[in-house]
Short mmCIF file of C-alpha atoms in Angstrom, two decimals:
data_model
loop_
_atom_site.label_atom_id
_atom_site.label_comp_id
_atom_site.label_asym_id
_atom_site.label_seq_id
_atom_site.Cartn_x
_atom_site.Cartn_y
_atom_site.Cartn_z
CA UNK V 1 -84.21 97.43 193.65
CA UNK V 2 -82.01 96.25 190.73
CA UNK V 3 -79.48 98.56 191.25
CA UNK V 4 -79.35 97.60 194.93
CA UNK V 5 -79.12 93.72 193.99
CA UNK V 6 -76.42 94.41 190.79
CA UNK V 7 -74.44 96.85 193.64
CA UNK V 8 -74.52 93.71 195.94
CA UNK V 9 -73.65 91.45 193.13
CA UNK V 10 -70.32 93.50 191.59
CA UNK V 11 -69.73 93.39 195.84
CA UNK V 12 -69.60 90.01 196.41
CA UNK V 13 -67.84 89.08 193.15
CA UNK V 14 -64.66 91.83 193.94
CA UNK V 15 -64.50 89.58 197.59
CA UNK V 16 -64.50 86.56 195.49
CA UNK V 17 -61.93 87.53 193.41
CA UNK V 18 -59.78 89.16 196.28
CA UNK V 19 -59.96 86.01 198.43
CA UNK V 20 -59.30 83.71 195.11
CA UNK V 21 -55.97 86.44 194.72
CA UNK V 22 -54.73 85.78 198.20
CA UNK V 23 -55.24 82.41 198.37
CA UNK V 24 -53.45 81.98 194.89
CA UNK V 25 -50.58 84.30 196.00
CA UNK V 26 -50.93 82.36 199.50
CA UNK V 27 -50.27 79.15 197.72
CA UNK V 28 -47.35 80.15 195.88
CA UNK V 29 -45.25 81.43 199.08
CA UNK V 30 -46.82 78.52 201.02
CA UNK V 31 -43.96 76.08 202.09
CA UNK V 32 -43.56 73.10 200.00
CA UNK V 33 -46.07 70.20 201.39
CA UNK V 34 -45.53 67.91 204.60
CA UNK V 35 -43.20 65.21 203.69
CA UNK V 36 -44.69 62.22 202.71
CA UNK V 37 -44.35 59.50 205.49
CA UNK V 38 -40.41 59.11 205.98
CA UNK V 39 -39.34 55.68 206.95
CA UNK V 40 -35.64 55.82 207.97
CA UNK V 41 -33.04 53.83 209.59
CA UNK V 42 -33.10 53.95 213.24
CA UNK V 43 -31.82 57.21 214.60
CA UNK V 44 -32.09 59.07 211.65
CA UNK V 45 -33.96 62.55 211.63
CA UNK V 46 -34.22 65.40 209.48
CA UNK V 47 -34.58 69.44 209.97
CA UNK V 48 -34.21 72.58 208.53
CA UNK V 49 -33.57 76.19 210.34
CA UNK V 50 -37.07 76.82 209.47
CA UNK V 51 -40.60 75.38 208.41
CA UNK V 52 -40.78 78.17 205.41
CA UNK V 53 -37.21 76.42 204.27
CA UNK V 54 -37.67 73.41 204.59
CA UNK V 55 -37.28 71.12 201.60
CA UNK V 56 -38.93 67.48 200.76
CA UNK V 57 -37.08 64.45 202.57
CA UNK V 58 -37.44 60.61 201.34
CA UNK V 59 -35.44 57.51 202.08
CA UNK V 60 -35.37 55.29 199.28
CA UNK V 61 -34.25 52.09 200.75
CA UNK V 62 -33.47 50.39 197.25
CA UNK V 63 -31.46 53.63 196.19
CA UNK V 64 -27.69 54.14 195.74
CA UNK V 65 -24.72 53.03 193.95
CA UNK V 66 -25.15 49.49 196.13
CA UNK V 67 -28.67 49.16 196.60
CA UNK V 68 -28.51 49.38 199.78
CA UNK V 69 -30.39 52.57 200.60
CA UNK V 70 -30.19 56.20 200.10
CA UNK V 71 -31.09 59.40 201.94
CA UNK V 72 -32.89 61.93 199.65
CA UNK V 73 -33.40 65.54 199.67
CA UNK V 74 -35.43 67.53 196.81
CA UNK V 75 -35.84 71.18 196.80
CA UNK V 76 -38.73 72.93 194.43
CA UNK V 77 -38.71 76.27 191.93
CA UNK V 78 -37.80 78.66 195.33
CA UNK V 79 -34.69 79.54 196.35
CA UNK V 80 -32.92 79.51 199.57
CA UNK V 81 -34.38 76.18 200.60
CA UNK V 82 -31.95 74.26 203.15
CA UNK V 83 -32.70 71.21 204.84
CA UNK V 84 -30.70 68.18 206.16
CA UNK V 85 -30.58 64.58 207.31
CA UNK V 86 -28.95 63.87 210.89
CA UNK V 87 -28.12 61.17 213.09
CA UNK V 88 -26.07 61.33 216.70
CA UNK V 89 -23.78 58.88 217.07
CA UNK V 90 -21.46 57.82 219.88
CA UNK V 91 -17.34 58.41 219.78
CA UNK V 92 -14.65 58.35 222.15
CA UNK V 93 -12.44 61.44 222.70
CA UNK V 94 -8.93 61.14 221.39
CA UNK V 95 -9.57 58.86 218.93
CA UNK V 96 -9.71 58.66 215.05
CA UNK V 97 -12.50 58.57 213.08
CA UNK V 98 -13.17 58.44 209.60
CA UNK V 99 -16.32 59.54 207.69
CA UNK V 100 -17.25 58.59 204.52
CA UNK V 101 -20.21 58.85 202.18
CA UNK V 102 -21.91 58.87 198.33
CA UNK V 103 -23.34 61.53 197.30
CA UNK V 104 -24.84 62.45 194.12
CA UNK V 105 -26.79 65.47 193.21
CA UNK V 106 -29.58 65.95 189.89
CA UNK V 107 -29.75 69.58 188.04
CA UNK V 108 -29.01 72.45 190.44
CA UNK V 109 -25.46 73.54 190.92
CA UNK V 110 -22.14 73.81 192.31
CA UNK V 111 -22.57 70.08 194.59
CA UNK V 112 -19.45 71.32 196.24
CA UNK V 113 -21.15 74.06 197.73
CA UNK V 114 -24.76 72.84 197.82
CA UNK V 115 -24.32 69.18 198.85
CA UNK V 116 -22.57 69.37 201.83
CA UNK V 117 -21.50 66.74 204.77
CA UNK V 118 -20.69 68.03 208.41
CA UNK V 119 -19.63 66.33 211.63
CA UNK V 120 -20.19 68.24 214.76
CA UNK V 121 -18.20 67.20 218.08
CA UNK V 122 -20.58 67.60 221.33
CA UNK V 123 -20.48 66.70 224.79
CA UNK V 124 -23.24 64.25 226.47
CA UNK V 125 -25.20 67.89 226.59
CA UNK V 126 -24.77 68.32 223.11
CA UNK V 127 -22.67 71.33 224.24
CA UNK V 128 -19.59 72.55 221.24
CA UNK V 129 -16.23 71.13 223.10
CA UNK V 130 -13.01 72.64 222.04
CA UNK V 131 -10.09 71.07 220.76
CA UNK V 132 -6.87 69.64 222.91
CA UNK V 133 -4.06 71.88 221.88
CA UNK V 134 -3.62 75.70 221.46
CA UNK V 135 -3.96 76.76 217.66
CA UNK V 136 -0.79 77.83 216.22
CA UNK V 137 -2.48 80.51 214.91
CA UNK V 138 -1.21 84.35 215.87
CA UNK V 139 -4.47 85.30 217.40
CA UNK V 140 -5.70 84.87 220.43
CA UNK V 141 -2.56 82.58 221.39
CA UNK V 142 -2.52 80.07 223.63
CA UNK V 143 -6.20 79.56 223.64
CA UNK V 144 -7.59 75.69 222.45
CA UNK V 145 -10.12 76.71 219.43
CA UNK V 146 -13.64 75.94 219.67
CA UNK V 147 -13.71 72.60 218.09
CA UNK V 148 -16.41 74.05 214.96
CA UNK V 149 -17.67 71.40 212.24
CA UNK V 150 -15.96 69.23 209.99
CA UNK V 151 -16.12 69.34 206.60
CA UNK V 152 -15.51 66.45 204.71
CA UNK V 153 -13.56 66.61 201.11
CA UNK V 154 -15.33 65.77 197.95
CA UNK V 155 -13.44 63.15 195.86
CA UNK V 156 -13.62 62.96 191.70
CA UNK V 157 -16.91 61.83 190.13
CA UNK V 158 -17.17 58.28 189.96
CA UNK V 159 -19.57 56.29 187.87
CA UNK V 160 -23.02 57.10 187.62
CA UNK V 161 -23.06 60.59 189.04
CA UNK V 162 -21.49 58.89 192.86
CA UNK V 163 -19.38 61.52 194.18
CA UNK V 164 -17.35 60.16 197.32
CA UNK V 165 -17.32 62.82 200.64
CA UNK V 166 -14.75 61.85 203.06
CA UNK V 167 -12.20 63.17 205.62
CA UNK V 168 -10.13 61.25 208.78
CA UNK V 169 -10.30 63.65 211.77
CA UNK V 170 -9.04 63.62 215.75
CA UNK V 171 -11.82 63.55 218.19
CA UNK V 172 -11.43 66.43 221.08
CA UNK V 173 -10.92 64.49 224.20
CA UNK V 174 -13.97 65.70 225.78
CA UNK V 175 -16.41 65.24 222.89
CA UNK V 176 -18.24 61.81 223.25
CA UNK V 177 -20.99 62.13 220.51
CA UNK V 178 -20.76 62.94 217.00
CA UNK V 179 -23.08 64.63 215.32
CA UNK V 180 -23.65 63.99 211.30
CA UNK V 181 -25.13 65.84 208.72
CA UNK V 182 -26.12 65.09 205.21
CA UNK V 183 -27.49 68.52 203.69
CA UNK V 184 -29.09 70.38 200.71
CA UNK V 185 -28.59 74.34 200.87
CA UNK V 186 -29.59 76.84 198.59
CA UNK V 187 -29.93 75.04 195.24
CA UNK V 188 -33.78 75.45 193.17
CA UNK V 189 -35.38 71.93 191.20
CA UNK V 190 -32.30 69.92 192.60
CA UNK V 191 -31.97 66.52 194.37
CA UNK V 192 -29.35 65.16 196.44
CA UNK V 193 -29.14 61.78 197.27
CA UNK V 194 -26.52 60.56 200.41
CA UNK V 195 -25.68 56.58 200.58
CA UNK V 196 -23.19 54.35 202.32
CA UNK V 197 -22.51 57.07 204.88
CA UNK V 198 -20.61 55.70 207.76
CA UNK V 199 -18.25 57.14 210.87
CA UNK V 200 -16.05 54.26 212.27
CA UNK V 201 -12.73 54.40 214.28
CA UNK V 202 -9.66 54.12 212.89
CA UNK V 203 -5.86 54.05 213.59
CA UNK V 204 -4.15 57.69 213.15
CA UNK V 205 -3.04 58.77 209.98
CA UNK V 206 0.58 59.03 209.59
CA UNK V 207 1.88 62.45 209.50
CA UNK V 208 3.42 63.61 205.83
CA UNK V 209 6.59 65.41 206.47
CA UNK V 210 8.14 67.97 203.57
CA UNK V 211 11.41 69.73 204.21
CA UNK V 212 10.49 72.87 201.87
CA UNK V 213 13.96 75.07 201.35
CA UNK V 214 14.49 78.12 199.49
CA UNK V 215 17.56 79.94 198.06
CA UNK V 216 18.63 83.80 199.05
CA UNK V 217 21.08 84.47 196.00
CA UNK V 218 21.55 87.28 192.98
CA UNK V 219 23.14 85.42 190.36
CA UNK V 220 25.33 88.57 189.82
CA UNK V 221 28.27 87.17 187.63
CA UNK V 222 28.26 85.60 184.40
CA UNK V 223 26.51 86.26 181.12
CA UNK V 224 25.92 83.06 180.05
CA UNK V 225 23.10 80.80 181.15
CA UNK V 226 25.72 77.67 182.15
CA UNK V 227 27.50 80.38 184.13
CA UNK V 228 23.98 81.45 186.06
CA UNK V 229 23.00 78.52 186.53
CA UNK V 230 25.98 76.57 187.98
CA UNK V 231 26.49 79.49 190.96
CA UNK V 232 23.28 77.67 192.60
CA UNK V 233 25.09 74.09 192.80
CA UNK V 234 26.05 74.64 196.22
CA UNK V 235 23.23 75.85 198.04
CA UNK V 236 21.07 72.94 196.26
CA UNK V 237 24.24 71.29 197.66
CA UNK V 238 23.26 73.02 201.46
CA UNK V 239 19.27 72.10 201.20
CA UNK V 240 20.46 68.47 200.46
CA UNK V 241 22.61 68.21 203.45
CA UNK V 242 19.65 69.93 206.04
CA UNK V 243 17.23 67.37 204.21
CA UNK V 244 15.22 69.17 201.77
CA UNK V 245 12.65 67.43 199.86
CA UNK V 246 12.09 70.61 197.59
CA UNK V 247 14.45 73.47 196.74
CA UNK V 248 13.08 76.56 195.15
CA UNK V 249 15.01 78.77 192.91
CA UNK V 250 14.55 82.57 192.14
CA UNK V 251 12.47 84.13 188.90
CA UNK V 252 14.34 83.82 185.32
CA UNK V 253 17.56 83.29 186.71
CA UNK V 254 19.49 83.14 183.08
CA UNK V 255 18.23 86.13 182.64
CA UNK V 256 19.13 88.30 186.15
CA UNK V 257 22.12 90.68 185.58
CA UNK V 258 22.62 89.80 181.85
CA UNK V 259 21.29 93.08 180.65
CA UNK V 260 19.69 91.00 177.35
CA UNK V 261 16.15 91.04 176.37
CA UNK V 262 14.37 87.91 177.31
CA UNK V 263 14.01 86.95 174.52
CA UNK V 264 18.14 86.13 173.98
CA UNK V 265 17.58 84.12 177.30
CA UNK V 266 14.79 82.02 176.15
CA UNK V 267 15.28 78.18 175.41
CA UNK V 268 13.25 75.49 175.07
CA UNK V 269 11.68 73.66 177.61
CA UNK V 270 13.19 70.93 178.37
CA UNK V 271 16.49 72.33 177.34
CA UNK V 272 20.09 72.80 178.17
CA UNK V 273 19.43 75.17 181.67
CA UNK V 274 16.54 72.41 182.81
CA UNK V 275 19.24 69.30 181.86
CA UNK V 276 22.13 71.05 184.11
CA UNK V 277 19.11 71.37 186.57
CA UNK V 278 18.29 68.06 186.38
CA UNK V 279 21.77 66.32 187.25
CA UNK V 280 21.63 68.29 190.29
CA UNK V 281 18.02 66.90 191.55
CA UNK V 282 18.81 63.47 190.35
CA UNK V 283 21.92 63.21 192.33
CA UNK V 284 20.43 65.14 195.61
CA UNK V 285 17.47 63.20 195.13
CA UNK V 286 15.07 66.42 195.86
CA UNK V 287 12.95 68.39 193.66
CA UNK V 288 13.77 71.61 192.13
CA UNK V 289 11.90 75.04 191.07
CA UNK V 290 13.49 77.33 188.73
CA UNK V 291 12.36 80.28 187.33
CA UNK V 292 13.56 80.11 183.49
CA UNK V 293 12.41 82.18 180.17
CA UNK V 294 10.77 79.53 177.57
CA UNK V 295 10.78 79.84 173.74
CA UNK V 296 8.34 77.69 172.09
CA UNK V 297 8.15 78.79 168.29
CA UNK V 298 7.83 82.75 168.19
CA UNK V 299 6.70 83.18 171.47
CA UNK V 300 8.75 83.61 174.44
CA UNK V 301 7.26 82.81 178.31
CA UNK V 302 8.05 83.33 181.98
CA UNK V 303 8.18 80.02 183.71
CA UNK V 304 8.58 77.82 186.79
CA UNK V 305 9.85 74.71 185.63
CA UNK V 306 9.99 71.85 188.28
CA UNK V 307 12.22 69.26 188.16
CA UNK V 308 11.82 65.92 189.78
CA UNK V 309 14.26 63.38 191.80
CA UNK V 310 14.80 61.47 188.24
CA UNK V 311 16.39 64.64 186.68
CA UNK V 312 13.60 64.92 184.21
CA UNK V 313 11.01 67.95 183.92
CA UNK V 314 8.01 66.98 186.23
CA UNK V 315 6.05 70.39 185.06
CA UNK V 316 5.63 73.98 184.22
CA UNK V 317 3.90 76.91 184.57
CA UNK V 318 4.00 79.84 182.66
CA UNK V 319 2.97 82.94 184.13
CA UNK V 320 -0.15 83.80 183.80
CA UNK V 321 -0.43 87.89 185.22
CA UNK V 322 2.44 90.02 183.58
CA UNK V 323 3.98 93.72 184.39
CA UNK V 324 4.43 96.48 182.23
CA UNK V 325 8.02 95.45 181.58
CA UNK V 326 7.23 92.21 180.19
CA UNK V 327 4.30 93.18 178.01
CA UNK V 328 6.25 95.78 176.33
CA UNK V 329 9.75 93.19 176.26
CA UNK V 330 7.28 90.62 174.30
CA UNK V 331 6.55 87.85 176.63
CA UNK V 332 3.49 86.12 176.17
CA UNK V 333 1.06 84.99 179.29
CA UNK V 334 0.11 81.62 180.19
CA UNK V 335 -3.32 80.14 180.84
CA UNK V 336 -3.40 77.51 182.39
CA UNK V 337 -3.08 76.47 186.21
CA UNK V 338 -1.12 72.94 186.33
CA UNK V 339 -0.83 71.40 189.69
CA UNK V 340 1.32 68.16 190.21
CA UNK V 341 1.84 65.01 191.62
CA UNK V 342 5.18 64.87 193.94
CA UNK V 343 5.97 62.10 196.08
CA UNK V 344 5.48 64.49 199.10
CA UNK V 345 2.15 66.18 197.91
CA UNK V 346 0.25 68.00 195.48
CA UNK V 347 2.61 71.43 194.37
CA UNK V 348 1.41 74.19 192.00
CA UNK V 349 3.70 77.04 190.97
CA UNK V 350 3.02 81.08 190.10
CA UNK V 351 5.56 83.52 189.22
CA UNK V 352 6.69 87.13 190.88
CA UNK V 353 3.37 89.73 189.41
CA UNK V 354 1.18 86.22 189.87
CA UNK V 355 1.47 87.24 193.69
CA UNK V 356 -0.28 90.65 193.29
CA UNK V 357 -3.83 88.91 192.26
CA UNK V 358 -5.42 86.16 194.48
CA UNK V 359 -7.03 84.37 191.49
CA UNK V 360 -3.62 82.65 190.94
CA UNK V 361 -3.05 81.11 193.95
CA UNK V 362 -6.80 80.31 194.48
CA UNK V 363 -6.69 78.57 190.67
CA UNK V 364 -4.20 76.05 192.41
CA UNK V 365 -5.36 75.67 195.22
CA UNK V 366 -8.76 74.65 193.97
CA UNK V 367 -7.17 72.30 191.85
CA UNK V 368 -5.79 70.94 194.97
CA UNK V 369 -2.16 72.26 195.60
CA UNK V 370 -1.01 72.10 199.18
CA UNK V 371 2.63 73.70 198.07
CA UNK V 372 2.82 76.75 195.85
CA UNK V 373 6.48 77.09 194.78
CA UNK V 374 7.04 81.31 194.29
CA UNK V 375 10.17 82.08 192.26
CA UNK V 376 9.57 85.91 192.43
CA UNK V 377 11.79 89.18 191.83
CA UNK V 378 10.05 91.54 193.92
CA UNK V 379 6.76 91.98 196.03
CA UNK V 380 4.77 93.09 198.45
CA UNK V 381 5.39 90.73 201.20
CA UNK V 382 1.92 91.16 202.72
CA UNK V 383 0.82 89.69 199.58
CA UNK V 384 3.01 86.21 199.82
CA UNK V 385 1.18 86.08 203.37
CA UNK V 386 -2.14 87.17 201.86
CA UNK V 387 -2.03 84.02 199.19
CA UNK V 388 -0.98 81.63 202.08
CA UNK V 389 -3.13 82.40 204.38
CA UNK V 390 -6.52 82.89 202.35
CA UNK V 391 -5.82 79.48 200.88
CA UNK V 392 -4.40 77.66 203.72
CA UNK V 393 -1.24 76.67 201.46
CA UNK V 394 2.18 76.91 202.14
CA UNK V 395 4.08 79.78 199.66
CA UNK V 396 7.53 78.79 199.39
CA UNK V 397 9.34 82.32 197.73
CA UNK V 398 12.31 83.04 196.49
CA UNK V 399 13.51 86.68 195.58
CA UNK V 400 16.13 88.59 195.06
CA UNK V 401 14.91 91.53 197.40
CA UNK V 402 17.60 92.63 200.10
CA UNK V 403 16.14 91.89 203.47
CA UNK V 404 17.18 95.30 204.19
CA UNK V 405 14.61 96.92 201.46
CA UNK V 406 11.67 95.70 203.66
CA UNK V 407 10.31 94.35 200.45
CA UNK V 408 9.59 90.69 199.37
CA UNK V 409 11.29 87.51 201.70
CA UNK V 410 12.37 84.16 200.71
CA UNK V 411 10.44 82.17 203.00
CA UNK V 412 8.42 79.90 203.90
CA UNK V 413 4.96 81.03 204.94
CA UNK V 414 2.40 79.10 206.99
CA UNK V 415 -1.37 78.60 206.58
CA UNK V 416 -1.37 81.40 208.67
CA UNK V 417 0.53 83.81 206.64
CA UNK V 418 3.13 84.16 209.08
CA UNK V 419 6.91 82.61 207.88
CA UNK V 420 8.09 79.73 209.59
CA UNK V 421 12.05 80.43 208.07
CA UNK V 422 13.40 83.43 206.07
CA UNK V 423 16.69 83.79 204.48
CA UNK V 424 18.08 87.14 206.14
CA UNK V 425 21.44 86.72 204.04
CA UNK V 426 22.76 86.83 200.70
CA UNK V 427 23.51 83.06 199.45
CA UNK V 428 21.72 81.39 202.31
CA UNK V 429 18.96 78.57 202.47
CA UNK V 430 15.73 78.84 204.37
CA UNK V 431 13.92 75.51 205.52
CA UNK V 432 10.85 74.48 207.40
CA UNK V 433 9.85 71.35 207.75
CA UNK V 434 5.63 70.79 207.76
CA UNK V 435 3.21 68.33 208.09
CA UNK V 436 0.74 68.04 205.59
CA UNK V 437 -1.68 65.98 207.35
CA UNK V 438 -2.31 68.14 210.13
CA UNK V 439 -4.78 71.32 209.84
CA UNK V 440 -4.56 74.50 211.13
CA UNK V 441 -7.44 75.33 213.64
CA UNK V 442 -8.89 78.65 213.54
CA UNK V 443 -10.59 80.22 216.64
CA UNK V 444 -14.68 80.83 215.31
CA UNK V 445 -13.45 79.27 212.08
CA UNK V 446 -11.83 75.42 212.60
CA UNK V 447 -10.33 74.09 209.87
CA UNK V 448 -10.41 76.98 207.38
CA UNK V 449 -9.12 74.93 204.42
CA UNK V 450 -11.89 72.39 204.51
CA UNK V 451 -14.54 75.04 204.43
CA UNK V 452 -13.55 76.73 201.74
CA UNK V 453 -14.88 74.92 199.12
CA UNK V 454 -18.23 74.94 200.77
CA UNK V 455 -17.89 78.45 201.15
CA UNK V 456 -16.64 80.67 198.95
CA UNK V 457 -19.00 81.89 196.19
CA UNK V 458 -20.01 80.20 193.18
CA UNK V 459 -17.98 80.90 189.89
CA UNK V 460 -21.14 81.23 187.29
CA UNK V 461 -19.19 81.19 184.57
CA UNK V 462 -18.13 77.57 185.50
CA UNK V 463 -20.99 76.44 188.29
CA UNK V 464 -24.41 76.50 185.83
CA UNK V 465 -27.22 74.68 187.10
CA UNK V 466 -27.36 71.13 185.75
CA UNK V 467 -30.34 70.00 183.66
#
């Protein structure tokens, strides 16, 4: 009989410790708890793609930069939680619209890819509309893009943590409701607060026109770097008459047909090859690339040196990925990925082997270049169109590749990778002129360039979580 009742006993605690087991591992995959009560503005909602996802949602109506209210979204230990604030609002096809919000996010990581704003175009059925005109794109031509989500563009930091999220877009003309989302994706122990967020009509941005040129020429003749550089004066002469507001010249051009080593061709930076340079931007009023060899000290670089209206050096960049030939002639590589202020945009510059790995290009265009000047010797021209079109930036080349070698063009490529002018001749200038205000609409992908800082991956040697 004792036996019998300790046998029952040992039973009933091993179901009382198997139930306490479930419900403990129960309770940690559980999804986080109801929200408490939410009290938001009128029209205001949240979701999440599902319950097991979704994170915790408060509006703090003292919170924000202002006071004047804030949305909040706060994820727990688990990964992979997403979750978002949305509101429908009312817009009239054709028209401009701008967005514009606050946003700051506590601990987690990369904001830029975590904390992200979206505006969705609908029709009164909330069905996807598509946009007005054909994308320019060379698939699938003459077909209007499904008009896919907006993705506004993160501004610097600004006090307190206050990140500003913004973009100006053109309504399709059969959308009539806009669709806005404030979200939190992906980030464990993080908060993300949205304030000030606001879509109002406004007049349509003015376009921004560049005239981009490039020069076709082997600086055959001449040992000297005066006598290199002077046999470009007339087609920086040519660009200036067809308008150009940048002209970009080929890869160390003092130092093509010399038979030297590089370092004989080095000089400083500024120096005598970027002063002869200079007279010639300051009286075409245009900007100027050349690709020059630097000495500074002992060491000796491969640059792009640009050169600005005033005739003074705006920038350089010294090349960062470097061929056999170089390593072994003693030039040393750059580090660093400048991009700079023009009066026409933002331009960054990479030299010749730069073109071969797509961390270059992607350096400046993170940094925000919307140019990349590309003095270059020889390439692969798939690449040029590879690093325009995987960055959405225009690649302005210039090489001294025949056309007739099917090798590297000096061109002017498009967002999509495709060139909008080649020079086909010795000692000729290319030109395209571009707008860069107006995206490039992607069929399945919209406005590529927007997305991808909300999409490609996270750099974890930069991106940590914040604390």
């Amino acid at each position: 009989m004792q036996r019998t009742s300790l046998k029952a006993a040992r039973v009933v605690a091993l179901v009382a410790a198997l139930m306490a087991a479930a419900l403990g591992t129960a309770a940690l995959a559980a999804p986080a708890p109801r929200d408490p009560v939410v009290t938001a503005p009128e029209g205001w909602a949240t979701a999440s793609p599902r319950a097991e996802l979704r994170p915790e949602f408060r509006y703090d109506p003292s919170g924000g930069p202002s006071r004047t209210g804030a949305f909040v979204i706060r994820s727990d230990e688990r990964e992979g939680l997403q979750g978002r604030w949305t509101r429908t609002l009312p817009v009239q096809g054709g028209r401009h619209y701008r967005f514009s919000a606050l946003r700051r996010m506590k601990q987690g990581s990369s904001p830029r890819r975590s904390a992200v704003a979206r505006v969705l175009w609908q029709d009164d059925q909330g069905r996807q509309v598509r946009h007005d005109e054909p994308s320019t794109a060379p698939f699938l031509p003459g077909r209007a893009p499904e008009a896919e989500p907006e993705y506004p563009v993160d501004g610097a930091e600004g006090p307190a943590g206050w990140t500003s999220v913004t973009g100006v877009y053109r309504v399709p003309s059969k959308a009539t409701r806009a669709v806005v989302e404030l979200e939190l994706r992906w980030a464990p122990r993080a908060v993300v607060e949205w304030s000030e967020v606001t879509l109002a009509e406004v007049p349509a941005p003015a376009p921004r026109m560049v005239r981009l040129a490039t020069v076709h020429y082997q600086p055959r003749a001449g040992k000297t770097a005066d006598e290199k550089c002077r046999q470009f004066a007339p087609f920086i002469a040519e660009a200036a008459r067809k308008r150009a507001d940048l002209v970009v010249l080929p890869e160390t051009l003092t130092f093509y047909g010399t038979g030297k080593p590089y370092a004989e061709c080095a000089e400083p930076v500024p120096g005598p090859s970027t002063e002869y340079f200079g007279g010639l931007a300051r009286q075409h009023n245009l900007y100027i690339v050349a690709g020059l060899l630097e000495r500074e000290r002992h060491l000796v670089y491969n640059v792009a040196v640009l050169i600005g209206p005033d005739g003074r050096v705006a920038g350089k960049y010294r090349k960062v990925a470097l061929p056999r030939s170089e390593i072994e002639g003693g030039i040393t590589p750059g580090r660093d990925y400048p991009v700079f202020d023009t009066r026409f945009g933002k331009l960054g510059m990479m030299v010749c082997y730069d073109g071969f790995f797509p961390e270059v290009a992607r350096e400046l265009t993170k940094r925000g270049a919307e140019v990349i000047a590309w003095p270059v010797w020889g390439c692969n021209p798939l690449l040029g169109a590879a690093r325009a079109v995987e960055n959405h930036v225009y690649v302005v080349s210039s090489t001294y590749s025949s056309v007739a070698d099917n090798w590297m063009l000096s061109a002017i490529f498009g967002h999509d990778g495709q060139p909008l002018a080649q020079a086909k001749e010795w000692g000729t200038v290319a030109l395209a002129e571009v707008d860069l205000n107006r995206p490039l609409h992607w069929s399945s992908l919209g406005d590529f360039k927007a997305e991808l800082p909300r999409h490609r991956p996270e750099d974890p040697a930069v991106e940590r979580p914040r604390r």
